[in-house]
Structures are given as structure tokens and as C-alpha cells.
Amino acid sequence: MIPPLPLGTDGPQLPQLGLGCMGMSEFYGKTDDAQSLAVLDRAYALGVRMFDTADVYGNGHNEELLARFLRQGRAEAFVATKFGIRKQPGEYARTIDNSPDYIRQACDASLTRLGIDRIDLYYVHRAEAGRAIEETMGVLADLVTAGKIARIGLSEVSADTLRRAHAVHPVAAVQSEYSLTTRDREADVLPTCRELGVAFVAYSPLGRGLLSGAIDRETLAEDDFRRQAPRFGEDALAANRARLATLSAIADRRETTPAQVALAWVLAKGAFAIPGTKRLAYLEQNIAAASLTLSADEIDRLDNAYAPGTFVGERYTAEGMKGVNA
């Protein structure tokens, strides 16, 4: 059973482990809708309730795929989607847009693609530089009043932006990349979330597969975006894989996998986690991690072995970093 956490101070109790759906539409090589729907069905059967998507994933395809799953009577599914990143199909280059008219248009378009009347959690995917977060929150607050969204979330924002946003309207959740490979959020954003009663949702909690110890550049599809990510460059990847000894040792002792230990560590930090996968075997391994309780000593060992800055290479290219920590 996946343990529950509250989504914000007055939000619902949700299973701590959700499902990131992005890779079912793009960024990680070939996709297969039938296979992805099978994963969505199995995740729901195993207790997953938070399904995370965005309008930009496959330029609407991911939301439409999720709609096909939701039509099968998934009344307890909690849908989180996002707006704010605009890009052309098949391209990685993007612009950040938080303009009021675009927010309203994007919300209506997501509702239509998802086939629902209200979005459970609507994230600002990236905050637009030069635009006051207060303006953005005002528009989103109007959408709450109109009944189109239930809760507001922010993604990859600074602690200061979170505080300013929360002063306008309660923020239910902040989503950021967080794993043993990426711990910068611990310095300010995580403490601010705890102070304000805002849930923290960790995406890429397995370091985009790096923490499995099984990533090899030669096996990545030609259109897998990790081929361009600095952390997965040939030299960087070799250096990063060489750092996984402590993780592997704990996994061996617990007779589990490095990925499961890494995911259990994120859950032990009190965060929601939304690992993404389009394969049933990986889904079931990830859900099994929710039953793995690490000891205080194991958590300390992992904290010390993978202090912030341990891993080599930025997590995104400069293009991908647009709007991060805004």
C-alpha cells in the first residue's frame, strides 16, 4: 500500500507515489499508446491516484492520452497538468508565457483535451521572467472562483516567488526536480514549503534513470533528450555512474534495486514523488519502493554520500533551464 500525504494544509490525502506521464508522449524515445494505457490502468489498480501531465507534453497528446484512461471510470484519479511552456512540435526550443490571455486559453484547451470539468491541480510550469507572479496568481485565482481549477501549483520556482505567490492565493504544491542527484531545493524551497504548509512534489526522483545504474548512452534512442543533457554526456555519465557505490551497497544489503532505494529516500524526505515510466515492469518496481522503509543510518549514509554538488553536469541545457528557479 502506498502511504498517503496531505496535498497542502487543507488539500486531500493522496498516495505519496504518483505517476509522471511525460515520457508516454515524447522526450524518451519511441512511444506506444496501448502500452502507456496499460501502465496507467495498472498504476490505478495498484493505488496510484496522482497523474501528472502538461499541455506541452507531446503538444497536447499526453493530455489526450490521459483522457482515454479517465474515460474508463477512474473517478478517484487526481489530475495535475501545467501551462506556461510553449514550443513547436518536435522541437526542444521553447518560450515561457504566463500572459493572462494565454493562461485562460491554455486552461480551456487542457480541460477540453482531458475531457473533464475541473483540473484538480493546475501548475505554472515555468514562471515568466519579467512578469510579476502576483499577476499570474490573480488570473489563476479567478479560474478557481470560476470552478475550472481546484488548486494552484508552481513548478521550479524560488522560495521568494513561492512566498509572493502564496500571499495572493494559497499554493497547494510546488513541483521541482528532486533526487539524490539534484538536492538544491533543500536549501530554501523545501523549508519554505514546510513553513507555509505547501506540498512538495518531486519529479525525476530517479535522476532520469541515472540512479538505476543501468543507463548507457549507447542504448538511448536517437531522439532521447538525455543525449543532449550535460549530466548524461559521455564523460559526465561515466563519472556519475562511478559515484553509485553507496546506493548499490545499500540495495544489495536490502535485496532490492538501487532505483528502489533512491525512490525510498525521496519518500522518506516527506515529498510526493512522480516517477515516470511507460513500462509495466518499472512501474511495479517503483510502487514496491513505497513499502521500503530505510533506516536512519541508511538515510544518513545516502545524505552524506550524495551531498549537493556530488554529481557532474547540469541537469538541463541552457534552453531547458529557462524559467528554472524564477
Coordinates of C-alpha atoms in Angstrom, one line a residue, residues 7 76-81 116 118-122 148-152 172:
L7 CA -1.7 18.0 -0.5
E76 CA -10.6 8.8 -7.9
A77 CA -7.9 9.9 -10.3
F78 CA -6.3 13.2 -9.3
V79 CA -5.2 15.1 -12.4
A80 CA -2.4 17.6 -12.3
T81 CA -1.5 19.5 -15.5
I116 CA -13.0 17.0 -17.6
R118 CA -12.2 20.9 -13.5
I119 CA -8.5 20.4 -13.1
D120 CA -7.5 19.1 -9.7
L121 CA -4.1 20.9 -9.6
Y122 CA -3.0 23.4 -12.2
K148 CA -12.2 25.5 -13.7
I149 CA -9.3 24.6 -11.4
A150 CA -9.4 23.3 -7.8
R151 CA -5.9 24.1 -6.7
I152 CA -2.9 26.1 -7.8
A172 CA -1.2 23.8 -2.8

